[in-house]
Short mmCIF file of C-alpha atoms in Angstrom, two decimals:
data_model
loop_
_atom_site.label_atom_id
_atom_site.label_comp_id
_atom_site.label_asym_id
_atom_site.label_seq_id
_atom_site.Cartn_x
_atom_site.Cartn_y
_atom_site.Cartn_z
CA UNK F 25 0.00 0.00 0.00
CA UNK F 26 2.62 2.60 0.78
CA UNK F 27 4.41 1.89 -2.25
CA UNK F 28 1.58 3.15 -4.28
CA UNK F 29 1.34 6.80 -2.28
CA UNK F 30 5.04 6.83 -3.20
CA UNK F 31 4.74 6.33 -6.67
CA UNK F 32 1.99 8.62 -6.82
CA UNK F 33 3.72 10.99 -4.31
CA UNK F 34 6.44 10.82 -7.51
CA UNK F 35 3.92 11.24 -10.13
CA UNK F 36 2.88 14.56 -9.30
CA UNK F 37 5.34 16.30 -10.08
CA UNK F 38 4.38 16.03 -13.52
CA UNK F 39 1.14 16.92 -13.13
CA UNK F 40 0.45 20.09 -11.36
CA UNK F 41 -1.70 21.63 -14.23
CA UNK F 42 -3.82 18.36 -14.82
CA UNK F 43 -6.94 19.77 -16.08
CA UNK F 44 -9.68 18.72 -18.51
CA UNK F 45 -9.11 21.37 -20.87
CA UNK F 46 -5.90 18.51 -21.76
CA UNK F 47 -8.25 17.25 -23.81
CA UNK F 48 -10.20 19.73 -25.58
CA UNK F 49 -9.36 18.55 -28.68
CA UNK F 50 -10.89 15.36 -27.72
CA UNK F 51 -14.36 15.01 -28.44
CA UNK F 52 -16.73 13.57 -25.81
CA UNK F 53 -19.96 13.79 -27.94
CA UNK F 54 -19.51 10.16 -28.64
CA UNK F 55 -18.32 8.90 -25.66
CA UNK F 56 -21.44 10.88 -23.90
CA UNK F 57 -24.02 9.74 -26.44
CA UNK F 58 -23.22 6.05 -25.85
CA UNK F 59 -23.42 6.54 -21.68
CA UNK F 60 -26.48 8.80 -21.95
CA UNK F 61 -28.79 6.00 -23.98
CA UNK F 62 -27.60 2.91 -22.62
CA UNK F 63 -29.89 1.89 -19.91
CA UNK F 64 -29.06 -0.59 -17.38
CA UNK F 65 -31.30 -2.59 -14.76
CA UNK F 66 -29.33 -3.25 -11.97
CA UNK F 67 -25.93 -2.94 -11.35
CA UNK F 68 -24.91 -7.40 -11.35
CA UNK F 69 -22.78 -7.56 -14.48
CA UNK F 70 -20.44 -4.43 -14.32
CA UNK F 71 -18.34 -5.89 -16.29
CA UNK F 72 -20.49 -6.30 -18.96
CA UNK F 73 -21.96 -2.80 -18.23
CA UNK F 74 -18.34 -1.62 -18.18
CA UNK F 75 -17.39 -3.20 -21.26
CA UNK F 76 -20.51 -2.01 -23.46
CA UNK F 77 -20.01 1.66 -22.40
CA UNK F 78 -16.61 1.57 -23.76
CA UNK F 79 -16.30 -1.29 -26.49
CA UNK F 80 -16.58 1.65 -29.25
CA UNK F 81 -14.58 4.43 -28.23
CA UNK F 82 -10.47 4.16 -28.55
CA UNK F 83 -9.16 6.58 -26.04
CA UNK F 84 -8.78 5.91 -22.43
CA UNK F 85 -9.77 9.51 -21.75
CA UNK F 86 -13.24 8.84 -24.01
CA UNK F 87 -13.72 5.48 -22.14
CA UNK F 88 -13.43 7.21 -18.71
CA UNK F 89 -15.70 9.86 -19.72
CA UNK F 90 -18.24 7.37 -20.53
CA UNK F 91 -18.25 5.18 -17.31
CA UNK F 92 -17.97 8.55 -15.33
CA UNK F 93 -21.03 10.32 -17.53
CA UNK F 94 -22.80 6.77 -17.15
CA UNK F 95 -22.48 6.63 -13.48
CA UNK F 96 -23.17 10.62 -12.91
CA UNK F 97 -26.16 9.73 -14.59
CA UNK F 98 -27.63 6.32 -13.51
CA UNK F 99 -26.63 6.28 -9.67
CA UNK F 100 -28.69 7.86 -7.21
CA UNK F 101 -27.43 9.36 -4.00
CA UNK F 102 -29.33 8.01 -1.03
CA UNK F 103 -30.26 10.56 2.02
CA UNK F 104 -31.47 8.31 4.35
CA UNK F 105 -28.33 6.22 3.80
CA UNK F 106 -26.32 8.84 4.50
CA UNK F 107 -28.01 10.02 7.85
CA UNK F 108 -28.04 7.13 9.06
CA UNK F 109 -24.55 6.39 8.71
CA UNK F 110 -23.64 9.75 10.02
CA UNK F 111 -25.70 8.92 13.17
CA UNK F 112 -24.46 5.71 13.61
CA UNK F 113 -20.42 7.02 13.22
CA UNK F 114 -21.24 9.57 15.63
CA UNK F 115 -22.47 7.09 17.98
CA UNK F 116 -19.79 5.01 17.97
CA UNK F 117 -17.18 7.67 17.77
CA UNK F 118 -15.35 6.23 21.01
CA UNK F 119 -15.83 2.88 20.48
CA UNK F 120 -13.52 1.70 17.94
CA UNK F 121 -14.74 -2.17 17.81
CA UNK F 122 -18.27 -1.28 17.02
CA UNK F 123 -17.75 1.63 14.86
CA UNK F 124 -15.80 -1.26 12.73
CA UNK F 125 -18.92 -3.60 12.74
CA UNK F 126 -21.19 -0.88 11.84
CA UNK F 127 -19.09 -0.07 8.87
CA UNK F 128 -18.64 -3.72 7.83
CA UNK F 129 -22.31 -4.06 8.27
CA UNK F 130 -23.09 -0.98 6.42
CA UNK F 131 -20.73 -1.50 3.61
CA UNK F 132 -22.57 -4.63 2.73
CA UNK F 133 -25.98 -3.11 3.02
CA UNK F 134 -24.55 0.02 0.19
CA UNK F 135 -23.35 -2.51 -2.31
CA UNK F 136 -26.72 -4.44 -2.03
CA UNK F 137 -28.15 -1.63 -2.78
CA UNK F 138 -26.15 -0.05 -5.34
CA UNK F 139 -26.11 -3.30 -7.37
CA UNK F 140 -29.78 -3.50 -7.14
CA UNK F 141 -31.23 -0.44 -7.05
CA UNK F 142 -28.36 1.82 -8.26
CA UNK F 143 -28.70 4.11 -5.06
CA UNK F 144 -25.34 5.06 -3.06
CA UNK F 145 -23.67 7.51 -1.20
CA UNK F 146 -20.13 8.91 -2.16
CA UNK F 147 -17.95 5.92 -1.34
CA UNK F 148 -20.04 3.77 -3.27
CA UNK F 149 -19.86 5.99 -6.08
CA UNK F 150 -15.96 6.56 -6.24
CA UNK F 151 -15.64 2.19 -5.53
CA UNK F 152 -17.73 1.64 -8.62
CA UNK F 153 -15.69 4.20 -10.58
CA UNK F 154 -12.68 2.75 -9.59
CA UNK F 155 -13.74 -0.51 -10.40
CA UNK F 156 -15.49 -0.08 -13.90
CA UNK F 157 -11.97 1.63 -14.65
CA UNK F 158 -10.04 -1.62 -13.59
CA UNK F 159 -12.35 -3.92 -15.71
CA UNK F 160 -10.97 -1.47 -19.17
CA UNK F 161 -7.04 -1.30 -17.97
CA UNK F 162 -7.74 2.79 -16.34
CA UNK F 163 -5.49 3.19 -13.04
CA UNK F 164 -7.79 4.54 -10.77
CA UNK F 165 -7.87 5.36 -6.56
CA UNK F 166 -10.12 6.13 -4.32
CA UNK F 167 -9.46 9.76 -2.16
CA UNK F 168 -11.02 9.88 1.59
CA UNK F 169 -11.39 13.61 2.90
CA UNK F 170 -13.80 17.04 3.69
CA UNK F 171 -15.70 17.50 1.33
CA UNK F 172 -17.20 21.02 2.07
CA UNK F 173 -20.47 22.84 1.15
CA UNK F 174 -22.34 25.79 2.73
CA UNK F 175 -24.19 22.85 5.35
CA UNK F 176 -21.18 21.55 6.30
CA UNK F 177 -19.32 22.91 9.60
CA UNK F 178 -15.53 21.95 8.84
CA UNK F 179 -15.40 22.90 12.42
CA UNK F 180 -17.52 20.27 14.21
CA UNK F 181 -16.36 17.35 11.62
CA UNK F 182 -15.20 14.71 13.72
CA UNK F 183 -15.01 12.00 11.16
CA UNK F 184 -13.73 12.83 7.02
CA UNK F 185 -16.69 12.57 5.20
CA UNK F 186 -16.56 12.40 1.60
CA UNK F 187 -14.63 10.17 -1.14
CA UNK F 188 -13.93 11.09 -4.67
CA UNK F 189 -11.61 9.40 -7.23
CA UNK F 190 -8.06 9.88 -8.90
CA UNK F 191 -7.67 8.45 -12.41
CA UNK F 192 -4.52 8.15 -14.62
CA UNK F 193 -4.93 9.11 -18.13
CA UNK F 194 -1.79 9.35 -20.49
CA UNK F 195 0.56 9.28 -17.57
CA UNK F 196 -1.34 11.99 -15.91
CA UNK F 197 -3.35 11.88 -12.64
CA UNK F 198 -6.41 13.80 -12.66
CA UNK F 199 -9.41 14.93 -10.19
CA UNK F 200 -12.83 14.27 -10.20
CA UNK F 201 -16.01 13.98 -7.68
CA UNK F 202 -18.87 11.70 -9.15
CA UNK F 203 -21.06 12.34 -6.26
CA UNK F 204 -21.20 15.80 -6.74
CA UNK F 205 -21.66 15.56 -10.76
CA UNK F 206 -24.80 13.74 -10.36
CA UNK F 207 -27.22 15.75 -8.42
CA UNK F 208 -28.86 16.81 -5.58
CA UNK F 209 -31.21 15.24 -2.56
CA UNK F 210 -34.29 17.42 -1.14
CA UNK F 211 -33.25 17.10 2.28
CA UNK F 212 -36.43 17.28 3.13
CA UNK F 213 -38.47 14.68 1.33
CA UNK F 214 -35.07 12.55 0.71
CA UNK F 215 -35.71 12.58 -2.96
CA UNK F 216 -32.63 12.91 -5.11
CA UNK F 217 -32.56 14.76 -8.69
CA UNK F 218 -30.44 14.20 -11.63
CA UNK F 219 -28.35 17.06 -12.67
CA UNK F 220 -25.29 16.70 -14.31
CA UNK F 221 -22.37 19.30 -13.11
CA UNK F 222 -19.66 18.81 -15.56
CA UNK F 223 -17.25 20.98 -13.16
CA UNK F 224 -15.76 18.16 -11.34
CA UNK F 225 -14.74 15.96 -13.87
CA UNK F 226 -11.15 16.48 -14.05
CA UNK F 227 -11.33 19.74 -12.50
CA UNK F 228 -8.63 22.11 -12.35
CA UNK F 229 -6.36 21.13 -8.72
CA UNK F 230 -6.20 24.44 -6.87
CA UNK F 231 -10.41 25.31 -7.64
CA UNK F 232 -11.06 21.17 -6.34
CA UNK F 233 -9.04 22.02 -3.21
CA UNK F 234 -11.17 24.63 -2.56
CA UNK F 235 -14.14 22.40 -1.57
CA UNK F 236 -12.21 19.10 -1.37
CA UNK F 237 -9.26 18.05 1.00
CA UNK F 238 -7.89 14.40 1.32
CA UNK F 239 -6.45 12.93 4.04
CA UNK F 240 -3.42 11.93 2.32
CA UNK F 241 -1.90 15.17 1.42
CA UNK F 242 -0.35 14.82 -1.79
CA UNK F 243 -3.84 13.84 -3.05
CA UNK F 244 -4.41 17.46 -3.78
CA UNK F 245 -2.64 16.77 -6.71
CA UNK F 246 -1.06 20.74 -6.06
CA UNK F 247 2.62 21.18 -5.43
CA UNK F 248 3.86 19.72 -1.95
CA UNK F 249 3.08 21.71 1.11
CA UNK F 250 0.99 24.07 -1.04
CA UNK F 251 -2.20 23.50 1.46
CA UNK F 252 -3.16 22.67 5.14
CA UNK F 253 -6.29 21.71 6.61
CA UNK F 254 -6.65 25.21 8.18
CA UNK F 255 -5.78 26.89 5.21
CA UNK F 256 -8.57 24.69 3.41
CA UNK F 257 -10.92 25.39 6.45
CA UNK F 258 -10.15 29.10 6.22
CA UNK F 259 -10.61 28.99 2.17
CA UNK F 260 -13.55 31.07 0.43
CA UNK F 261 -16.28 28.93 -0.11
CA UNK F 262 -17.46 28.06 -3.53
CA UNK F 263 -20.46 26.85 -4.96
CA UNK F 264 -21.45 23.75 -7.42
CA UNK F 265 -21.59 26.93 -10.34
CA UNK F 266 -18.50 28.04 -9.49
CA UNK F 267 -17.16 24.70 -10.74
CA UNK F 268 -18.63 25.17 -14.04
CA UNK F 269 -17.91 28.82 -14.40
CA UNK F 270 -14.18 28.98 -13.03
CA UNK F 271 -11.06 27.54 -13.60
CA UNK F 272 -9.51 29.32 -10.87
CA UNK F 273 -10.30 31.29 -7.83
CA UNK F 274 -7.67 34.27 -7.15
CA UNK F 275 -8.80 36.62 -4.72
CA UNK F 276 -10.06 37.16 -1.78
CA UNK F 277 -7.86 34.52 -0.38
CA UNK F 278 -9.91 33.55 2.72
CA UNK F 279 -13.46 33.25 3.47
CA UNK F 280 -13.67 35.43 6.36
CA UNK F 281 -12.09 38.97 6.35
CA UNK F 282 -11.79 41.90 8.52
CA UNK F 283 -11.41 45.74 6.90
CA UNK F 284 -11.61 49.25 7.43
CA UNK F 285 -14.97 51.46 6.33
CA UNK F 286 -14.09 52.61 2.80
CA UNK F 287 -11.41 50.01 1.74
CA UNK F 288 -11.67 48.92 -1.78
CA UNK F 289 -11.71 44.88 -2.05
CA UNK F 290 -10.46 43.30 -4.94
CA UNK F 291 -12.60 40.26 -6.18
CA UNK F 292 -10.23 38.07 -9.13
CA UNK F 293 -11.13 35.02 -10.87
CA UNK F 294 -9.93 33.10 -14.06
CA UNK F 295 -13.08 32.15 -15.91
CA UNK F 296 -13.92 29.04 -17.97
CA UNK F 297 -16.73 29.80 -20.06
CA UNK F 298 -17.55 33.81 -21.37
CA UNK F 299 -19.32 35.34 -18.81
CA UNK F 300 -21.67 38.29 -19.01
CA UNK F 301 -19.70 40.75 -16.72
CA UNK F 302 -23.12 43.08 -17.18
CA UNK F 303 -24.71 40.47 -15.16
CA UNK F 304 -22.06 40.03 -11.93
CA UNK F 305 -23.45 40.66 -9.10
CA UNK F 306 -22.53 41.09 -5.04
CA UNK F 307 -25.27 41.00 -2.84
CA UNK F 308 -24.52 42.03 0.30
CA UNK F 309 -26.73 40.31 3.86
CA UNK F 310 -26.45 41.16 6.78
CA UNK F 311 -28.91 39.62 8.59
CA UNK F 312 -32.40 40.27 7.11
CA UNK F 313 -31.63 43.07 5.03
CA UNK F 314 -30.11 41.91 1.26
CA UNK F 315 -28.94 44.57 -0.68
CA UNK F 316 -27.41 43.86 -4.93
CA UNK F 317 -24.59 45.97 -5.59
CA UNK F 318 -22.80 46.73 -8.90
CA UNK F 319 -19.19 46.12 -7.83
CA UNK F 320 -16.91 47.87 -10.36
CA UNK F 321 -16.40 45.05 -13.25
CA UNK F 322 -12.98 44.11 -15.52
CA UNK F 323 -12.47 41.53 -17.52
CA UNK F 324 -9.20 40.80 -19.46
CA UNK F 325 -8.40 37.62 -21.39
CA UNK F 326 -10.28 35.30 -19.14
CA UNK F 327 -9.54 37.25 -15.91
CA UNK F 328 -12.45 38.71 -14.21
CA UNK F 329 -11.66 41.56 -11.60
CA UNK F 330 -14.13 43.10 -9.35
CA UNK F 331 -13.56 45.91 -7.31
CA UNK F 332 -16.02 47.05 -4.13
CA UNK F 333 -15.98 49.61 -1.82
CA UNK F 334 -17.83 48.97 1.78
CA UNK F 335 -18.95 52.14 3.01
CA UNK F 336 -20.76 51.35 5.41
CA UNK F 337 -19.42 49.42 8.86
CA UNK F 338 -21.10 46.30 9.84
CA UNK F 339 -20.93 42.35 9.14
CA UNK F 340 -21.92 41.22 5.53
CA UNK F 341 -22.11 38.12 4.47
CA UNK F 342 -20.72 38.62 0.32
CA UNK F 343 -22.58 36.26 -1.90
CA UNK F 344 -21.17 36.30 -5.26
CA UNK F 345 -23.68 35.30 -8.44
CA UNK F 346 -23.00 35.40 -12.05
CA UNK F 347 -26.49 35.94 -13.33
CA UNK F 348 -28.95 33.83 -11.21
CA UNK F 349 -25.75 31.20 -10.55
CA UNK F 350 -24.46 31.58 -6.92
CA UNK F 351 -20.50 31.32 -7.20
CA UNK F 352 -19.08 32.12 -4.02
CA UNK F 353 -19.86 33.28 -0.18
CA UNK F 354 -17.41 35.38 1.70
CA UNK F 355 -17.74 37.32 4.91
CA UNK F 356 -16.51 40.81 5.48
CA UNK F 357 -16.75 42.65 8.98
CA UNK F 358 -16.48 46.37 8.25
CA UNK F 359 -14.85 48.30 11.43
CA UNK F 360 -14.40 52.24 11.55
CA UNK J 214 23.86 -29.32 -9.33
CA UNK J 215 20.49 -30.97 -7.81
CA UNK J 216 18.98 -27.79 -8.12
CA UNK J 217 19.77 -27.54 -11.58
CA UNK J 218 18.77 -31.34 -12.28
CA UNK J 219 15.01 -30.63 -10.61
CA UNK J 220 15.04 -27.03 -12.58
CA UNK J 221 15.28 -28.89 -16.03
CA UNK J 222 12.94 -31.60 -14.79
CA UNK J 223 10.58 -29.33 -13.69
CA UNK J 224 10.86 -27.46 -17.30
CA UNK J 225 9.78 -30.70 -18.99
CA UNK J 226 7.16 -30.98 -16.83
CA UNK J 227 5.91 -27.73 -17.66
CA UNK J 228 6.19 -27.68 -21.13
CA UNK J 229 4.92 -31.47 -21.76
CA UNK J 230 1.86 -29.78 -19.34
CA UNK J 231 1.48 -27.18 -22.06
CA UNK J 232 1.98 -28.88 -25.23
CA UNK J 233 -1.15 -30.95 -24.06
CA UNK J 234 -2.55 -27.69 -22.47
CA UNK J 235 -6.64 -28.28 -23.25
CA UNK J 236 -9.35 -26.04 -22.92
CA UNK J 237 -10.71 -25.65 -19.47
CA UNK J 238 -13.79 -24.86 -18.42
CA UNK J 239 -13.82 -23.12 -15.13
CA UNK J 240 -16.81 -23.07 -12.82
CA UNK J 241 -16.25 -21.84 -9.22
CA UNK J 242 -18.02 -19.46 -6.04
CA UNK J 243 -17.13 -16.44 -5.03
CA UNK J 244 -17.82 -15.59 -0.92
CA UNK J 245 -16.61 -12.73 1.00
CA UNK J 246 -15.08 -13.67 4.60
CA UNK J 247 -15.79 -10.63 6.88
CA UNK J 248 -14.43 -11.81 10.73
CA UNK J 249 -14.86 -15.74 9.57
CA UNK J 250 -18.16 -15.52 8.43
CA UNK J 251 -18.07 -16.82 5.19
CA UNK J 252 -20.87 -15.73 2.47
CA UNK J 253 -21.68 -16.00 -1.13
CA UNK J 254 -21.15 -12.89 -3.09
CA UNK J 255 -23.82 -11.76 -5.67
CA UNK J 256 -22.94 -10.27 -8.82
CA UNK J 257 -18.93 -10.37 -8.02
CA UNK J 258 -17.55 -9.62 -11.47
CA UNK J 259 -15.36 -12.30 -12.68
CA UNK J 260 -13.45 -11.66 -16.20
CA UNK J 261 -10.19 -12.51 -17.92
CA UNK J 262 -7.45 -9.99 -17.37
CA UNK J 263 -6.96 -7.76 -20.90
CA UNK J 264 -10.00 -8.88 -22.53
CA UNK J 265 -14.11 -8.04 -22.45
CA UNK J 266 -14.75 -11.27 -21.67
CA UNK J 267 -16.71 -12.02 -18.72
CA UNK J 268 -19.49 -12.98 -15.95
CA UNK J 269 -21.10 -12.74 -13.07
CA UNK J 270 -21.71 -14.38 -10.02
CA UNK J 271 -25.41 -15.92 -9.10
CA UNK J 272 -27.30 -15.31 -6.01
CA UNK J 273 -25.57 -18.52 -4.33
CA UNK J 274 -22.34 -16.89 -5.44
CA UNK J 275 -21.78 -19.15 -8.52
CA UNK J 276 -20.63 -18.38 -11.57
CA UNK J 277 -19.73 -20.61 -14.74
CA UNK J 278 -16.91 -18.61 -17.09
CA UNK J 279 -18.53 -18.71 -20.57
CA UNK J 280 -15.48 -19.73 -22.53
CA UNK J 281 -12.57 -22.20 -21.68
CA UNK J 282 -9.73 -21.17 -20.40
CA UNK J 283 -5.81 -22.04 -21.09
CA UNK J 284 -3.10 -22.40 -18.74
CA UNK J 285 -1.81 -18.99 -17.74
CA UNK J 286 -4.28 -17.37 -18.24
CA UNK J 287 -5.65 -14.36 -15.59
CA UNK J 288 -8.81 -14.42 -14.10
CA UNK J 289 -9.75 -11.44 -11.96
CA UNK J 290 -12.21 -11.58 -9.17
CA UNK J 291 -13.54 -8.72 -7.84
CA UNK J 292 -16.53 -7.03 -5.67
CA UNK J 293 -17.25 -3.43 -4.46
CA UNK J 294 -15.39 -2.93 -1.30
CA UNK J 295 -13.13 -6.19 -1.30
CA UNK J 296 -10.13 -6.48 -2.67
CA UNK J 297 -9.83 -7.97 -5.91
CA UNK J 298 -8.13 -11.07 -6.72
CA UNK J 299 -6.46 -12.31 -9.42
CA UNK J 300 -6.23 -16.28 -10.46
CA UNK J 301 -3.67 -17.91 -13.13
CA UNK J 302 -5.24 -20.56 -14.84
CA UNK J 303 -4.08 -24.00 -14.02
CA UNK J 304 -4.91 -27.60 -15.44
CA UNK J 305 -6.15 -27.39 -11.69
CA UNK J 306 -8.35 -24.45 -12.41
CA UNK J 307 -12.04 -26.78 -12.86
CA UNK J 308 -13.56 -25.23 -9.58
CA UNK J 309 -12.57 -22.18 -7.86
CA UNK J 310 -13.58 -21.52 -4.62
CA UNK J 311 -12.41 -17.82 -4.21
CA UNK J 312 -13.04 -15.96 -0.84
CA UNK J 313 -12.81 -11.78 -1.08
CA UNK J 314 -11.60 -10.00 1.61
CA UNK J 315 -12.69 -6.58 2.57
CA UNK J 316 -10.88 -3.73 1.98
CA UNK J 317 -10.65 -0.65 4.37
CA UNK J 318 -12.45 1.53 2.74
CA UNK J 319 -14.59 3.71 5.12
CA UNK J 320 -17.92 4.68 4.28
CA UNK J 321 -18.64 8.23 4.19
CA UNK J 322 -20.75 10.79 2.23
CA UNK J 323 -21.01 14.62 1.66
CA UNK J 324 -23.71 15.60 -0.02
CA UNK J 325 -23.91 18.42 -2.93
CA UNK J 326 -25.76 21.07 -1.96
CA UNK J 327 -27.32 24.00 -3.55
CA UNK J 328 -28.60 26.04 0.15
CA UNK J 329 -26.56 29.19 0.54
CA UNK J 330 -24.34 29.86 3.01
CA UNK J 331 -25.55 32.26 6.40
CA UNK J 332 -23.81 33.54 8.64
CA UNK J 333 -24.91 32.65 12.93
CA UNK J 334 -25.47 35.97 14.04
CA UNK J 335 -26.34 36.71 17.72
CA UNK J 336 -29.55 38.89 18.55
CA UNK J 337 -29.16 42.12 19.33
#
């Protein structure tokens, strides 16, 4: 086992800028028409499955991007499998011997269901990946980590809570996040909702730390060192939008900040697709009261600049939208 | 010089094994052994390494491999959350009784959300 973190550890250095745009002169309207029409009951014969998806196509990068658009598409995430779980590890936080039955237990429960019912939560999504990749010859691993969205206090984790997946295409490792390509649960009525987000398949290493942090460091697939868990904790937070919109995030570099009345922030970002700068947006909360402001808008090449000035003192939370799509959520506490 | 005897011996064994290498048609069970409880697997994918050739285990864990075989060649077992094996194909290889062992994966889940993020204040 640690002989593969090594040789991955040794990889990396090769592949600090592993991005999808790679491949844009790879075509995945073939690889994404064959995963988007073929249907599959259950999940018994993955190999076959596996095989089907990608008998066609002669890349490995096509063939991964049809299991992954397959899977993003076909596997449900399961609430109630996930609450319980969380209850259960929580539970059994201090008791190491049945926090291991409970996950043997559970484990076998998820794989009944995701072979039957194609219904998982994120481990089960990243195992499948990894194995429909083994079945075609793709080097895959499975990352354990934070995962972090706007519901999710970093500070009261006790446990990691997410998986995703590295994959190895042509000598490259590369980032991606099935789970959160496929979807979303109404955490209310536990009903889950296909929508594919193609901005974490092989997303861009320094915008996938943002919201994702592995417990094996070099996993970040960023130059060593670059990042620690409170600098990750401390990061601005970014939305599922953001993932489709940006290829980087530049400035502000934390989430929370502190000015003066009357300072000027700078707001930088390296876009992926055009963007309507006519249509960025700030709006400022504090509290009950939500205000839109106009922040002063740049763009050149692909780097967006915004510049604001807070004039008035107070706490704000900064949500940042690019027409009706919320990007990012900082906090600014204006003093005198 | 014994060594080297037994070596050469051993060579004409194996190549007088191949020569009349036949076909073989492997059956076999796959079970996963979680703290010695031993239990069939259903749908473990079984195929041969490099190839799309494959199949699936049955509800009592059974599977039948729908071509024959040759000496040498790689079978690979595998299951979600276990860690795969892989067999080499021996005149031996009729039945295969093939017990997966978990792997340590942990099971954990974050889930996407779309709700936007809001700040605890304190009343004042």
């Amino acid at each position: 086992m640690k002989k593969i973190w090594l040789y991955l550890l040794f990889t990396f250095g090769v592949s600090s800028f592993a991005q999808q745009s790679d491949f844009d002169s790879t075509s995945f309207t073939k690889a994404d028409r064959i995963a988007k029409t073929y249907k599959s009951k259950g999940l018994i014969e993955v190999n076959k499955l596996t095989f089907q998806l990608t008998k066609d196509l002669t890349t490995d990068v096509e063939k991964f991007r049809a299991i992954y658009i397959w899977i993003a598409h076909n596997i449900s995430n399961n609430h109630r499998m996930y609450l319980k779980n969380n209850r259960k590890k929580k539970r059994f936080k201090n008791d190491s011997v049945r926090l291991d039955e409970w996950n043997s237990k559970f484990k076998k429960d998820l794989f009944k269901k995701l072979l039957r019912n194609k219904t998982t939560i994120c481990t089960g999504y990243a195992l499948l990946l990894k194995e429909m990749c083994a079945v075609v010859g793709i080097e895959a691993h499975i990352v354990q980590g934070f995962g972090r969205t706007a519901v999710i206090d970093l500070s009261s984790l006790d446990f990691p809570n997410h998986t995703w997946n590295i994959v190895k295409l042509n000598n490259k490792w590369y980032l991606c996040d099935a789970t959160w390509s496929s979807g979303f649960s109404n955490t209310e009525t536990n009903e889950f909702k296909f929508k594919y987000n193609d901005g974490y398949f092989l997303t861009e290493p320094e915008l996938f730390a943002k919201t994702h942090f592995p417990l094996q460091k070099e996993l970040t697939l960023l130059p060593k060192n670059s990042m620690s868990y409170v600098e990750f904790s401390e990061a601005p937070l970014l939305y599922e939008d953001a993932y489709n919109m940006l290829d980087k995030h530049l400035l502000p570099l934390k989430m929370h900040n502190e000015i003066k009345k009357n300072e000027i922030v700078q707001f930088q970002y390296e876009l992926k697709k055009k963007t309507d700068i006519k249509k960025v947006n700030l709006v400022l909360s504090s509290g009950s009261n939500e205000k839109y402001e106009k922040p002063n808008v740049s763009l050149e090449d692909n780097v967006l600049s915004l510049f604001y000035q807070f004039k008035r003192t107070g706490f704000y939370d900064v949500h940042l939208y690019f027409d009706k799509n919320l990007i990012a959520t900082y906090t600014f506490r204006v003093s005198k | 010089m014994k060594t080297t005897t037994l070596s050469v011996l051993f060579l004409f064994l194996f190549i007088s094994i191949s020569s009349f290498a036949q076909d073989i048609q492997v059956k076999g069970k796959v079970s996963s052994k979680i703290e010695n409880k031993k239990e069939a697997l259903f749908g473990a994918n079984i195929y041969l390494k490099g190839t799309s050739l494959g199949t699936s285990s049955d509800r009592k864990g059974e599977f039948t491999f729908p071509r024959k075989l040759k000496t040498g060649d790689i079978l690979v077992v595998s299951y979600l959350g276990f860690i795969k094996k892989q067999i080499t194909i021996s005149t031996k290889s009729t039945y295969l009784d093939v017990v997966l062992k978990e792997d340590e994966t942990n099971i954990m889940g974050a889930l996407p959300s779309k709700k936007r993020y809001k700040s605890k204040r304190s009343k004042q």
